[in-house]
Short mmCIF file of C-alpha atoms in Angstrom, two decimals:
data_model
loop_
_atom_site.label_atom_id
_atom_site.label_comp_id
_atom_site.label_asym_id
_atom_site.label_seq_id
_atom_site.Cartn_x
_atom_site.Cartn_y
_atom_site.Cartn_z
CA MET H 1 5.91 5.02 -43.06
CA PRO H 2 3.73 2.95 -40.70
CA TYR H 3 2.85 4.38 -37.29
CA ILE H 4 3.91 1.25 -35.46
CA ALA H 5 6.07 -1.43 -37.08
CA MET H 6 7.08 -4.78 -35.62
CA LYS H 7 10.11 -6.37 -37.18
CA ASN H 8 10.81 -10.03 -36.40
CA VAL H 9 9.86 -9.58 -32.79
CA SER H 10 10.50 -12.65 -30.63
CA LYS H 11 10.37 -13.09 -26.90
CA GLU H 12 11.70 -15.99 -24.90
CA TYR H 13 12.33 -16.68 -21.24
CA GLY H 14 15.16 -19.22 -21.04
CA ASP H 15 13.99 -22.28 -22.97
CA GLN H 16 10.44 -21.12 -23.14
CA VAL H 17 9.58 -19.43 -26.39
CA VAL H 18 6.60 -17.14 -25.90
CA LEU H 19 6.37 -15.20 -29.13
CA GLU H 20 7.94 -15.96 -32.49
CA ARG H 21 8.79 -13.62 -35.31
CA LEU H 22 5.98 -11.13 -35.21
CA ASN H 23 5.89 -8.92 -38.28
CA ASN H 24 3.16 -6.41 -38.60
CA ARG H 25 2.35 -2.79 -39.06
CA VAL H 26 -0.29 -0.60 -37.55
CA GLU H 27 -1.51 2.77 -38.75
CA GLN H 28 -2.43 5.70 -36.59
CA GLY H 29 -6.01 5.59 -35.37
CA GLU H 30 -6.41 1.83 -35.55
CA PHE H 31 -8.18 0.01 -32.75
CA ILE H 32 -6.75 -3.44 -32.40
CA THR H 33 -8.31 -6.06 -30.21
CA ILE H 34 -6.17 -9.03 -29.27
CA VAL H 35 -7.57 -12.39 -28.31
CA GLY H 36 -5.81 -15.67 -27.72
CA ALA H 37 -5.59 -18.73 -25.55
CA SER H 38 -4.16 -18.21 -22.09
CA GLY H 39 -0.38 -18.38 -22.06
CA CYS H 40 -0.12 -17.36 -25.70
CA GLY H 41 1.84 -14.22 -25.12
CA LYS H 42 -0.88 -11.56 -25.39
CA THR H 43 0.17 -9.94 -22.16
CA THR H 44 3.87 -10.33 -22.99
CA PHE H 45 3.20 -8.55 -26.27
CA LEU H 46 1.39 -5.74 -24.48
CA LYS H 47 4.23 -5.45 -21.97
CA MET H 48 6.68 -5.04 -24.86
CA LEU H 49 4.55 -2.25 -26.27
CA LEU H 50 4.39 -0.75 -22.79
CA GLY H 51 8.12 -1.01 -22.17
CA THR H 52 8.15 -3.24 -19.08
CA GLU H 53 9.52 -6.07 -21.25
CA VAL H 54 11.93 -5.81 -24.16
CA PRO H 55 11.90 -8.15 -27.19
CA SER H 56 14.56 -10.87 -27.11
CA ARG H 57 15.05 -10.32 -30.83
CA GLY H 58 13.74 -7.88 -33.37
CA GLN H 59 12.29 -4.48 -32.63
CA ILE H 60 9.13 -2.50 -32.30
CA LEU H 61 9.21 0.95 -33.89
CA LEU H 62 6.91 3.84 -33.11
CA GLU H 63 7.22 6.31 -36.00
CA ASN H 64 10.62 4.80 -36.84
CA GLN H 65 11.93 5.16 -33.30
CA THR H 66 12.64 2.14 -31.12
CA LEU H 67 10.34 2.08 -28.14
CA SER H 68 12.02 3.15 -24.94
CA PRO H 69 12.71 0.20 -22.59
CA GLU H 70 10.73 1.70 -19.73
CA PRO H 71 7.17 3.03 -19.59
CA ASP H 72 6.85 6.63 -20.73
CA GLU H 73 4.37 9.26 -21.76
CA ASN H 74 3.98 7.91 -25.28
CA ARG H 75 2.01 4.98 -24.01
CA GLY H 76 -1.02 5.02 -21.76
CA ILE H 77 -2.15 1.92 -19.92
CA VAL H 78 -5.29 0.69 -18.23
CA PHE H 79 -4.90 -2.56 -16.33
CA GLN H 80 -7.67 -4.83 -15.19
CA ARG H 81 -7.18 -3.59 -11.61
CA TYR H 82 -5.05 -1.34 -9.42
CA SER H 83 -4.33 1.30 -12.01
CA VAL H 84 -5.74 4.25 -10.07
CA PHE H 85 -4.13 5.77 -6.99
CA PRO H 86 -6.17 4.81 -3.91
CA HIS H 87 -4.97 7.80 -1.86
CA MET H 88 -6.19 10.40 -4.33
CA THR H 89 -9.70 11.52 -5.13
CA VAL H 90 -11.02 11.20 -8.68
CA LEU H 91 -9.99 14.76 -9.43
CA GLN H 92 -6.52 14.36 -7.89
CA ASN H 93 -6.00 11.15 -9.85
CA VAL H 94 -6.62 12.94 -13.13
CA LEU H 95 -4.74 16.04 -12.06
CA PHE H 96 -1.65 13.98 -11.21
CA ALA H 97 -0.26 13.87 -14.76
CA LYS H 98 -0.63 17.63 -15.14
CA GLU H 99 1.04 18.28 -11.79
CA VAL H 100 4.12 16.15 -12.36
CA ALA H 101 4.53 17.59 -15.84
CA GLN H 102 4.66 21.17 -14.63
CA SER H 103 6.24 20.92 -11.20
CA SER H 104 9.41 18.88 -11.16
CA LEU H 105 10.33 19.52 -7.52
CA LEU H 106 7.07 19.10 -5.60
CA GLY H 107 4.87 17.41 -8.17
CA ARG H 108 2.08 19.76 -7.12
CA LEU H 109 0.53 22.86 -8.63
CA PHE H 110 -0.72 26.01 -6.97
CA GLY H 111 -2.63 29.12 -7.96
CA ALA H 112 -3.39 29.92 -11.58
CA LYS H 113 -1.56 26.92 -12.99
CA ARG H 114 -3.53 24.63 -10.74
CA LYS H 115 -6.77 26.27 -11.77
CA GLN H 116 -6.01 25.75 -15.42
CA ALA H 117 -5.01 22.11 -14.87
CA MET H 118 -8.19 21.59 -12.83
CA GLU H 119 -10.34 22.82 -15.70
CA GLN H 120 -8.73 20.39 -18.13
CA SER H 121 -9.02 17.57 -15.63
CA LEU H 122 -12.66 18.32 -14.94
CA SER H 123 -13.56 18.24 -18.59
CA MET H 124 -11.76 14.90 -18.91
CA ILE H 125 -13.69 13.60 -15.92
CA GLU H 126 -16.88 14.76 -17.56
CA ALA H 127 -15.97 12.97 -20.78
CA VAL H 128 -15.86 9.64 -18.94
CA GLY H 129 -19.01 10.45 -16.98
CA LEU H 130 -17.60 10.80 -13.48
CA SER H 131 -18.44 14.44 -12.77
CA HIS H 132 -20.77 13.50 -9.93
CA ALA H 133 -17.94 11.60 -8.17
CA GLN H 134 -15.03 13.98 -8.61
CA ASN H 135 -14.29 14.24 -4.90
CA LYS H 136 -14.65 10.56 -4.08
CA TYR H 137 -11.83 8.15 -3.36
CA PRO H 138 -11.48 5.03 -5.54
CA HIS H 139 -12.66 2.70 -2.78
CA GLU H 140 -15.98 4.51 -2.86
CA LEU H 141 -16.39 3.80 -6.59
CA SER H 142 -17.69 0.68 -8.31
CA GLY H 143 -15.39 -1.39 -10.52
CA GLY H 144 -16.76 0.21 -13.68
CA MET H 145 -16.30 3.71 -12.32
CA GLN H 146 -12.72 2.90 -11.32
CA GLN H 147 -11.99 1.82 -14.89
CA ARG H 148 -13.56 5.02 -16.21
CA LEU H 149 -11.24 6.90 -13.91
CA ALA H 150 -8.22 4.89 -15.08
CA ILE H 151 -9.09 5.77 -18.69
CA ALA H 152 -9.52 9.47 -17.90
CA GLN H 153 -6.23 9.47 -16.05
CA SER H 154 -4.41 8.09 -19.11
CA LEU H 155 -6.20 10.17 -21.72
CA ILE H 156 -5.29 13.48 -20.16
CA LYS H 157 -1.69 12.79 -21.28
CA LYS H 158 -2.91 12.28 -24.87
CA PRO H 159 -0.84 9.10 -25.26
CA ARG H 160 0.22 8.08 -28.76
CA ILE H 161 -0.77 4.51 -28.00
CA LEU H 162 -3.39 3.48 -25.48
CA LEU H 163 -2.97 -0.03 -24.11
CA LEU H 164 -5.88 -1.78 -22.43
CA ASP H 165 -5.09 -5.04 -20.63
CA GLU H 166 -8.41 -6.86 -20.17
CA PRO H 167 -9.85 -3.63 -18.85
CA PHE H 168 -13.40 -4.91 -18.52
CA GLY H 169 -12.65 -8.50 -17.53
CA ALA H 170 -13.78 -7.98 -13.95
CA LEU H 171 -16.98 -6.09 -14.76
CA ASP H 172 -20.60 -7.20 -15.01
CA PRO H 173 -21.95 -7.72 -18.55
CA GLY H 174 -24.30 -4.71 -18.37
CA ILE H 175 -21.56 -2.36 -17.22
CA ARG H 176 -19.19 -3.83 -19.79
CA LYS H 177 -21.58 -2.71 -22.54
CA ASP H 178 -21.56 0.86 -21.23
CA MET H 179 -17.77 0.74 -21.12
CA HIS H 180 -17.64 -0.43 -24.76
CA LYS H 181 -19.71 2.57 -25.77
CA LEU H 182 -17.45 4.86 -23.78
CA VAL H 183 -14.25 3.46 -25.28
CA LEU H 184 -15.60 3.72 -28.82
CA LYS H 185 -16.73 7.28 -28.18
CA LEU H 186 -13.36 8.33 -26.75
CA TRP H 187 -11.46 6.54 -29.52
CA ARG H 188 -13.30 8.57 -32.15
CA GLN H 189 -13.25 11.81 -30.21
CA TYR H 190 -9.51 11.76 -29.39
CA LYS H 191 -8.38 9.84 -32.51
CA LEU H 192 -6.58 7.28 -30.38
CA THR H 193 -4.52 4.29 -31.43
CA ILE H 194 -5.64 1.48 -29.15
CA PHE H 195 -4.44 -2.04 -28.40
CA MET H 196 -6.86 -3.97 -26.26
CA ILE H 197 -6.44 -7.47 -24.87
CA THR H 198 -9.61 -9.35 -24.13
CA HIS H 199 -10.56 -12.92 -23.47
CA ASP H 200 -14.06 -12.26 -24.65
CA ILE H 201 -13.90 -12.98 -28.36
CA LYS H 202 -17.26 -11.29 -28.97
CA GLU H 203 -15.80 -8.10 -27.55
CA GLY H 204 -13.06 -8.46 -30.16
CA PHE H 205 -15.56 -8.60 -32.97
CA TYR H 206 -17.60 -5.72 -31.71
CA LEU H 207 -14.93 -3.20 -30.81
CA GLY H 208 -12.24 -1.73 -32.94
CA THR H 209 -11.02 -1.97 -36.51
CA ARG H 210 -8.80 -5.01 -36.40
CA LEU H 211 -8.80 -8.30 -34.59
CA TRP H 212 -5.58 -10.16 -33.89
CA VAL H 213 -5.57 -13.74 -32.73
CA PHE H 214 -2.48 -14.97 -30.91
CA ASP H 215 -1.99 -18.69 -31.13
CA LYS H 216 0.71 -21.31 -31.51
CA ILE H 217 1.33 -22.24 -35.12
CA ARG H 218 3.22 -25.40 -34.31
CA ASN H 219 2.77 -27.49 -31.24
CA ASP H 220 5.12 -30.28 -30.19
CA PRO H 221 3.40 -32.27 -27.44
CA HIS H 222 6.80 -33.53 -26.23
CA ALA H 223 8.29 -30.07 -25.95
CA PRO H 224 5.39 -27.72 -25.26
CA ASN H 225 7.67 -24.73 -24.75
CA ALA H 226 9.71 -25.14 -27.92
CA TYR H 227 7.46 -23.06 -30.16
CA GLY H 228 6.00 -19.69 -29.42
CA ALA H 229 2.81 -18.01 -30.49
CA ALA H 230 2.33 -15.70 -33.41
CA ILE H 231 -0.52 -13.71 -34.88
CA THR H 232 -2.59 -16.38 -36.61
CA TYR H 233 -5.46 -14.17 -37.73
CA ASP H 234 -5.39 -10.51 -38.62
CA LEU H 235 -8.92 -9.59 -39.55
CA PRO H 236 -10.64 -6.35 -40.35
CA VAL H 237 -13.52 -6.11 -37.93
CA GLY H 238 -17.01 -5.94 -39.39
CA ALA H 239 -16.09 -7.61 -42.67
CA CYS H 240 -15.83 -11.22 -41.63
CA GLU H 241 -18.30 -13.99 -41.44
CA ALA H 242 -19.69 -15.99 -38.59
CA LYS H 243 -17.81 -19.03 -39.91
CA VAL H 244 -14.45 -17.41 -39.20
CA PHE H 245 -15.58 -16.54 -35.73
CA GLN H 246 -16.47 -20.16 -35.02
CA GLU H 247 -13.21 -21.38 -36.49
CA ILE H 248 -11.17 -19.10 -34.23
CA ASP H 249 -13.21 -20.05 -31.24
CA GLN H 250 -12.58 -23.74 -31.94
CA ASN H 251 -8.87 -23.32 -32.53
CA LEU H 252 -8.46 -21.37 -29.33
CA SER H 253 -10.31 -23.87 -27.24
CA LYS H 254 -8.13 -26.61 -28.78
CA THR H 255 -4.99 -24.76 -27.72
CA ASN H 256 -6.48 -24.11 -24.33
CA THR H 257 -7.23 -27.80 -23.85
CA ALA H 258 -3.77 -28.79 -25.04
CA GLN H 259 -2.18 -26.39 -22.58
CA LYS H 260 -4.41 -27.54 -19.77
CA ASN H 261 -3.32 -31.15 -20.43
CA ILE H 262 0.30 -30.10 -20.34
CA GLY H 263 -0.33 -28.23 -17.12
CA GLU H 264 -1.93 -31.27 -15.57
CA GLN H 265 0.90 -33.51 -16.70
CA SER H 266 3.54 -31.26 -15.28
CA ASN H 267 1.61 -30.84 -12.06
CA GLY H 268 1.05 -34.56 -11.69
CA MET B 1 -35.01 -21.63 17.40
CA PRO B 2 -32.11 -19.66 18.92
CA ARG B 3 -29.32 -18.62 16.61
CA ARG B 4 -25.86 -20.08 16.84
CA LEU B 5 -23.55 -18.57 19.43
CA ILE B 6 -21.20 -17.19 16.77
CA ASN B 7 -24.09 -15.24 15.20
CA ARG B 8 -25.33 -13.57 18.37
CA GLN B 9 -24.18 -9.97 18.75
CA PRO B 10 -24.37 -8.11 22.07
CA SER B 11 -26.04 -4.69 21.90
CA LYS B 12 -23.89 -1.64 22.52
CA PRO B 13 -24.73 -1.13 26.22
CA THR B 14 -24.31 -4.86 26.87
CA ARG B 15 -20.95 -4.75 25.13
CA VAL B 16 -19.76 -1.84 27.28
CA ALA B 17 -21.00 -3.51 30.46
CA LEU B 18 -19.34 -6.80 29.53
CA GLY B 19 -16.12 -4.94 28.78
CA ILE B 20 -16.06 -3.21 32.17
CA LEU B 21 -16.98 -6.32 34.14
CA PRO B 22 -13.53 -8.01 34.18
CA PHE B 23 -11.94 -4.78 35.43
CA LEU B 24 -14.46 -4.49 38.26
CA MET B 25 -13.91 -8.12 39.14
CA LEU B 26 -10.14 -7.64 39.28
CA ILE B 27 -10.53 -4.62 41.56
CA ALA B 28 -12.97 -6.52 43.79
CA ILE B 29 -10.64 -9.51 44.07
CA TYR B 30 -7.74 -7.20 44.88
CA MET B 31 -9.69 -5.40 47.58
CA MET B 32 -10.79 -8.63 49.21
CA ALA B 33 -7.27 -10.07 49.19
CA SER B 34 -5.79 -6.81 50.46
CA HIS B 35 -8.38 -6.64 53.23
CA GLN B 36 -7.57 -10.22 54.31
CA ARG B 37 -3.82 -9.58 54.45
CA LEU B 38 -4.16 -6.29 56.30
CA LEU B 39 -6.40 -7.93 58.90
CA GLU B 40 -3.65 -10.38 59.66
CA ASN B 41 -0.82 -7.85 59.53
CA PRO B 42 -1.68 -4.14 59.45
CA SER B 43 1.83 -3.20 58.28
CA ASP B 44 1.76 -5.59 55.29
CA LYS B 45 3.21 -3.86 52.21
CA LEU B 46 2.36 -6.32 49.45
CA LEU B 47 -1.30 -5.47 48.82
CA PRO B 48 -1.88 -1.95 50.19
CA ALA B 49 -5.39 -0.68 50.87
CA MET B 50 -7.05 1.88 48.58
CA SER B 51 -6.48 4.54 51.22
CA SER B 52 -2.69 4.04 51.05
CA PHE B 53 -2.88 4.45 47.27
CA ALA B 54 -4.77 7.71 47.74
CA ASN B 55 -2.18 8.90 50.26
CA SER B 56 0.74 8.02 48.01
CA ILE B 57 -0.83 9.63 44.96
CA GLU B 58 -1.54 12.74 47.02
CA ARG B 59 2.06 12.81 48.21
CA MET B 60 3.67 12.11 44.83
CA ALA B 61 1.42 14.08 42.52
CA PHE B 62 -0.27 16.85 44.45
CA SER B 63 2.22 18.04 47.06
CA GLU B 64 5.68 19.48 46.67
CA ASN B 65 8.56 17.20 47.41
CA GLN B 66 10.29 18.47 50.51
CA ARG B 67 13.77 17.91 49.15
CA THR B 68 13.39 19.14 45.57
CA GLY B 69 10.38 21.43 45.87
CA THR B 70 8.75 19.91 42.79
CA TYR B 71 5.95 17.45 42.09
CA LEU B 72 7.77 14.15 41.55
CA PHE B 73 4.96 12.35 39.74
CA TRP B 74 4.60 15.03 37.11
CA ASP B 75 8.37 15.45 36.76
CA ASP B 76 8.65 11.72 36.14
CA THR B 77 5.80 11.79 33.65
CA VAL B 78 7.20 14.75 31.72
CA SER B 79 10.72 13.35 31.41
CA SER B 80 9.52 9.88 30.41
CA MET B 81 7.06 11.25 27.86
CA GLN B 82 9.74 13.53 26.46
CA ARG B 83 12.13 10.63 25.99
CA ILE B 84 9.60 8.32 24.40
CA CYS B 85 8.12 11.02 22.13
CA ILE B 86 11.51 12.15 20.87
CA ALA B 87 12.69 8.57 20.38
CA VAL B 88 9.53 7.41 18.61
CA SER B 89 9.51 10.47 16.33
CA ILE B 90 13.14 9.94 15.38
CA SER B 91 12.51 6.23 14.80
CA ALA B 92 9.44 6.91 12.66
CA PHE B 93 11.37 9.40 10.57
CA ILE B 94 14.29 6.99 10.11
CA GLY B 95 11.86 4.19 9.35
CA LEU B 96 10.10 6.20 6.66
CA LEU B 97 13.29 7.58 5.12
CA PHE B 98 15.26 4.34 4.90
CA GLY B 99 12.25 2.09 4.41
CA VAL B 100 10.98 4.01 1.40
CA ALA B 101 14.46 4.46 -0.07
CA ASN B 102 15.11 0.74 0.32
CA GLY B 103 11.75 -0.27 -1.05
CA ALA B 104 11.71 2.10 -3.99
CA ILE B 105 15.30 2.07 -5.23
CA PRO B 106 16.87 -1.33 -5.94
CA TYR B 107 20.41 0.06 -5.82
CA ILE B 108 19.91 1.40 -2.29
CA ARG B 109 18.16 -1.78 -1.24
CA ALA B 110 21.05 -3.93 -2.46
CA LYS B 111 23.44 -1.88 -0.35
CA LEU B 112 21.48 -1.36 2.87
CA SER B 113 19.00 -4.17 3.24
CA PRO B 114 21.44 -6.86 4.52
CA LEU B 115 22.96 -4.38 6.97
CA ILE B 116 19.59 -3.37 8.37
CA THR B 117 18.52 -6.99 8.71
CA ALA B 118 21.71 -7.71 10.64
CA ILE B 119 21.28 -4.67 12.91
CA SER B 120 17.66 -5.56 13.61
CA LEU B 121 18.80 -8.94 14.94
CA ILE B 122 21.09 -7.42 17.61
CA PRO B 123 19.27 -7.55 20.97
CA PRO B 124 19.20 -3.83 21.92
CA MET B 125 19.55 -4.56 25.64
CA ALA B 126 22.83 -6.32 24.94
CA ILE B 127 24.36 -3.12 23.62
CA LEU B 128 22.92 -0.88 26.32
CA PRO B 129 26.31 -0.79 28.11
CA ILE B 130 27.92 0.33 24.85
CA LEU B 131 25.34 3.11 24.57
CA PHE B 132 26.08 4.28 28.10
CA ILE B 133 29.82 4.21 27.38
CA VAL B 134 29.49 6.04 24.07
CA PHE B 135 26.68 8.48 24.80
CA GLY B 136 27.16 8.92 28.52
CA LEU B 137 24.47 8.49 31.13
CA GLY B 138 22.39 11.43 29.89
CA GLU B 139 19.23 11.65 27.84
CA LEU B 140 20.95 10.70 24.59
CA ALA B 141 21.73 7.13 25.63
CA LYS B 142 18.14 6.47 26.69
CA VAL B 143 16.69 7.90 23.50
CA MET B 144 19.25 5.96 21.47
CA LEU B 145 18.27 2.69 23.15
CA ILE B 146 14.65 3.15 22.09
CA VAL B 147 15.68 4.21 18.59
CA ILE B 148 17.98 1.23 18.17
CA GLY B 149 15.24 -0.97 19.55
CA ILE B 150 12.43 0.03 17.21
CA ALA B 151 13.90 1.81 14.16
CA PRO B 152 15.18 -1.35 12.41
CA PHE B 153 11.74 -2.92 12.76
CA LEU B 154 10.13 0.22 11.32
CA ILE B 155 12.63 0.37 8.44
CA ARG B 156 12.01 -3.23 7.50
CA ASP B 157 8.27 -2.83 7.77
CA MET B 158 8.27 0.33 5.64
CA GLN B 159 10.47 -1.38 3.06
CA GLN B 160 7.93 -4.19 2.86
CA ARG B 161 4.97 -1.79 2.60
CA THR B 162 6.76 0.13 -0.15
CA LEU B 163 7.35 -3.08 -2.08
CA GLU B 164 3.68 -3.91 -1.67
CA VAL B 165 2.52 -0.82 -3.58
CA PRO B 166 1.06 -2.53 -6.68
CA ALA B 167 3.42 -2.52 -9.67
CA GLU B 168 0.46 -1.39 -11.79
CA GLN B 169 0.43 1.94 -9.96
CA ILE B 170 4.15 2.49 -10.40
CA ILE B 171 3.90 1.68 -14.12
CA LYS B 172 0.85 3.88 -14.48
CA ALA B 173 2.65 6.80 -12.84
CA GLN B 174 5.53 6.40 -15.30
CA THR B 175 3.16 6.49 -18.26
CA LEU B 176 1.75 9.70 -16.78
CA GLY B 177 5.17 11.30 -16.98
CA ALA B 178 6.30 10.97 -13.36
CA ASN B 179 10.01 10.60 -12.63
CA SER B 180 11.45 8.54 -9.75
CA TRP B 181 11.22 11.45 -7.30
CA HIS B 182 7.58 12.15 -8.22
CA ILE B 183 6.71 8.50 -7.76
CA ILE B 184 8.31 8.41 -4.32
CA LEU B 185 6.84 11.72 -3.23
CA ARG B 186 3.33 11.46 -4.64
CA VAL B 187 2.60 7.75 -5.03
CA ILE B 188 4.64 5.84 -2.45
CA VAL B 189 5.07 8.11 0.58
CA PRO B 190 1.40 9.11 0.93
CA GLN B 191 0.44 5.45 0.77
CA VAL B 192 2.96 4.21 3.33
CA VAL B 193 2.47 6.97 5.93
CA PRO B 194 -0.78 5.50 7.32
CA ARG B 195 0.97 2.14 7.38
CA LEU B 196 3.84 3.77 9.25
CA ILE B 197 1.38 4.94 11.88
CA SER B 198 0.08 1.40 12.37
CA SER B 199 3.64 0.04 12.67
CA VAL B 200 4.48 2.76 15.19
CA ARG B 201 1.42 1.72 17.17
CA LEU B 202 2.69 -1.85 17.14
CA SER B 203 6.19 -0.83 18.20
CA LEU B 204 5.03 1.34 21.12
CA GLY B 205 5.06 -1.68 23.41
CA SER B 206 8.75 -2.25 22.75
CA ALA B 207 9.43 1.48 23.04
CA TRP B 208 8.02 1.52 26.58
CA LEU B 209 9.99 -1.59 27.41
CA PHE B 210 13.27 0.00 26.37
CA LEU B 211 12.40 3.29 28.05
CA ILE B 212 11.73 1.69 31.41
CA ALA B 213 14.80 -0.53 31.11
CA ALA B 214 17.04 2.45 30.38
CA GLU B 215 15.51 4.50 33.20
CA ALA B 216 15.84 1.63 35.63
CA ILE B 217 19.55 1.37 35.02
CA ALA B 218 20.72 4.94 34.82
CA SER B 219 18.50 7.89 35.50
CA THR B 220 17.59 10.53 38.03
CA GLU B 221 13.92 10.86 37.17
CA GLY B 222 11.29 9.15 35.04
CA LEU B 223 8.45 6.74 35.55
CA GLY B 224 10.65 3.66 35.19
CA TYR B 225 13.30 5.13 37.45
CA ARG B 226 10.76 5.81 40.21
CA ILE B 227 9.32 2.30 40.10
CA PHE B 228 12.74 0.74 40.42
CA LEU B 229 13.78 3.21 43.12
CA VAL B 230 10.84 2.59 45.44
CA ARG B 231 11.09 -1.15 44.88
CA ARG B 232 13.79 -1.07 47.56
CA TYR B 233 11.16 -0.09 50.11
CA LEU B 234 8.57 -2.54 48.78
CA ALA B 235 6.44 0.53 48.10
CA MET B 236 3.60 -1.18 46.27
CA ASP B 237 1.43 1.83 47.08
CA ILE B 238 3.58 3.83 44.62
CA ILE B 239 4.50 1.11 42.13
CA LEU B 240 0.93 0.05 41.33
CA PRO B 241 -0.42 3.57 40.62
CA TYR B 242 2.66 4.20 38.45
CA VAL B 243 2.05 1.00 36.50
CA ILE B 244 -1.58 1.93 35.96
CA TRP B 245 -0.56 5.44 34.91
CA ILE B 246 2.01 4.06 32.41
CA THR B 247 -0.64 1.74 31.01
CA PHE B 248 -3.03 4.64 30.68
CA LEU B 249 -0.41 6.80 28.93
CA ALA B 250 0.34 3.95 26.52
CA PHE B 251 -3.37 3.63 25.80
CA VAL B 252 -3.76 7.37 25.16
CA PHE B 253 -0.71 7.38 22.89
CA ASP B 254 -2.13 4.51 20.84
CA PHE B 255 -5.62 6.01 20.76
CA VAL B 256 -4.38 9.39 19.56
CA LEU B 257 -2.36 7.79 16.77
CA LYS B 258 -5.33 5.71 15.67
CA LYS B 259 -7.73 8.66 15.59
CA THR B 260 -5.19 10.88 13.82
CA SER B 261 -4.71 8.25 11.16
CA GLN B 262 -8.45 7.83 10.64
CA LYS B 263 -8.87 11.58 10.38
CA LEU B 264 -5.98 12.16 7.97
CA PHE B 265 -6.30 9.07 5.77
CA PRO B 266 -9.97 8.26 5.20
CA TRP B 267 -9.11 6.40 1.99
CA PHE B 268 -6.87 4.01 3.95
CA HIS B 269 -9.34 3.18 6.68
CA GLY B 270 -12.30 3.11 4.31
CA SER B 271 -10.95 0.08 2.49
CA LEU B 272 -9.78 -1.79 5.61
CA LYS B 273 -11.40 -3.68 8.41
CA GLU B 274 -10.69 -1.78 11.61
CA SER B 275 -8.59 -3.40 14.28
#
């Protein structure tokens, strides 16, 4: 039994077909990076895994159970921005999940329970390297530190799938490298199953165990919305050659140009 | 080479001095004009001299009224402040309650939002007679006028602020195991309360307007009542100090709210440009 199975998953909005017949399976502990041209349904796919979108056809199974159609504790998410609570300190942000789990009326913990939850939260904060900032508010943190916080916040729930939506897209290259190290470390340490969207194809080749490329298989220039994207490459990371990398890069830029032309036509 | 005008910043003492200057000029102009008029006609009532102000203030605020045995100025202040404080607190509470419920729960929004929009378009002064008929001439009608005047604005504003809480945060909270109540209580309400305080600050102007209007029409004490009462005797020596006092109270009210908000919500003011 696969951990996650996708069966004929399609997604369309009206006439616009975004994704077509995705069939794939993912085992527990895999780290999948997803790249693709803009508008090729990467984010839509992630939203279906997250539960904020449901497939138009087909289904996604997590250990043989259909995913619930709203976000829940099975899935953790780190967005590019805005995924920490600005009105809570670092510690309160991480503590939040523990508090709502144990206090259904107030969503707050007191006394011994709070102390225990604090200890767990503090060790999580330490794992992402934010111990020195535990009492700071997010606006006092740099972009990289905010993303570390967002990761800590999710990991304390021990999600069965961790979804990362271009988590490092807004960060400087140097900081991005540190974040890669951190994610790889946490992935091994907590045996996570990760899906990560990136538009940096090098990131895709460096991180994780599998690289998925989302692209349109067919393209009708007269009806650009008639065909959706699918997974065109499914590669084990570390075992492929530079030639493949170039090929993907070329294909994607072709799709990107095609879409840009369409965009310009429809705008003009 | 001197810098451009837009890049030149006055130093702190200069800024304070420049800020005070227009006030001093206004007072000077007033005193000159008043002096001129009083020279021509010593019993002129339009621009009283500073000494008449002092007399009136002494009479109203620091000596017992012969008829009632109380200090009228302070009685007026207390009853007006009571009305406005009660009304603004009720409005803020209603604004928060309905605004957050509307913003957070689509089923409530679908039901209430059109109604609230419609109510907010009714000119409150137009229904003041209805309020007097329904609630009598007592305190309730005056408080209700202010509430009806500002609560719909606060509700709509809070609804908007609630909708502006980034969807990412709401989704994140759900993945952390929060239910709808947790999200409202721990994610939405704490983030909209500082915004509520700024909307209350904005609505204070209207609150004073409605307070004075209600007092002018039916009241037996209050700052607005007094101004409209002594208008019959052209008593500018009482009206002007009252106006300045009301302005000062409004300023203090606003200042206290601003400082309280900065104290309680450092995260909110830290990421904003101060106004």
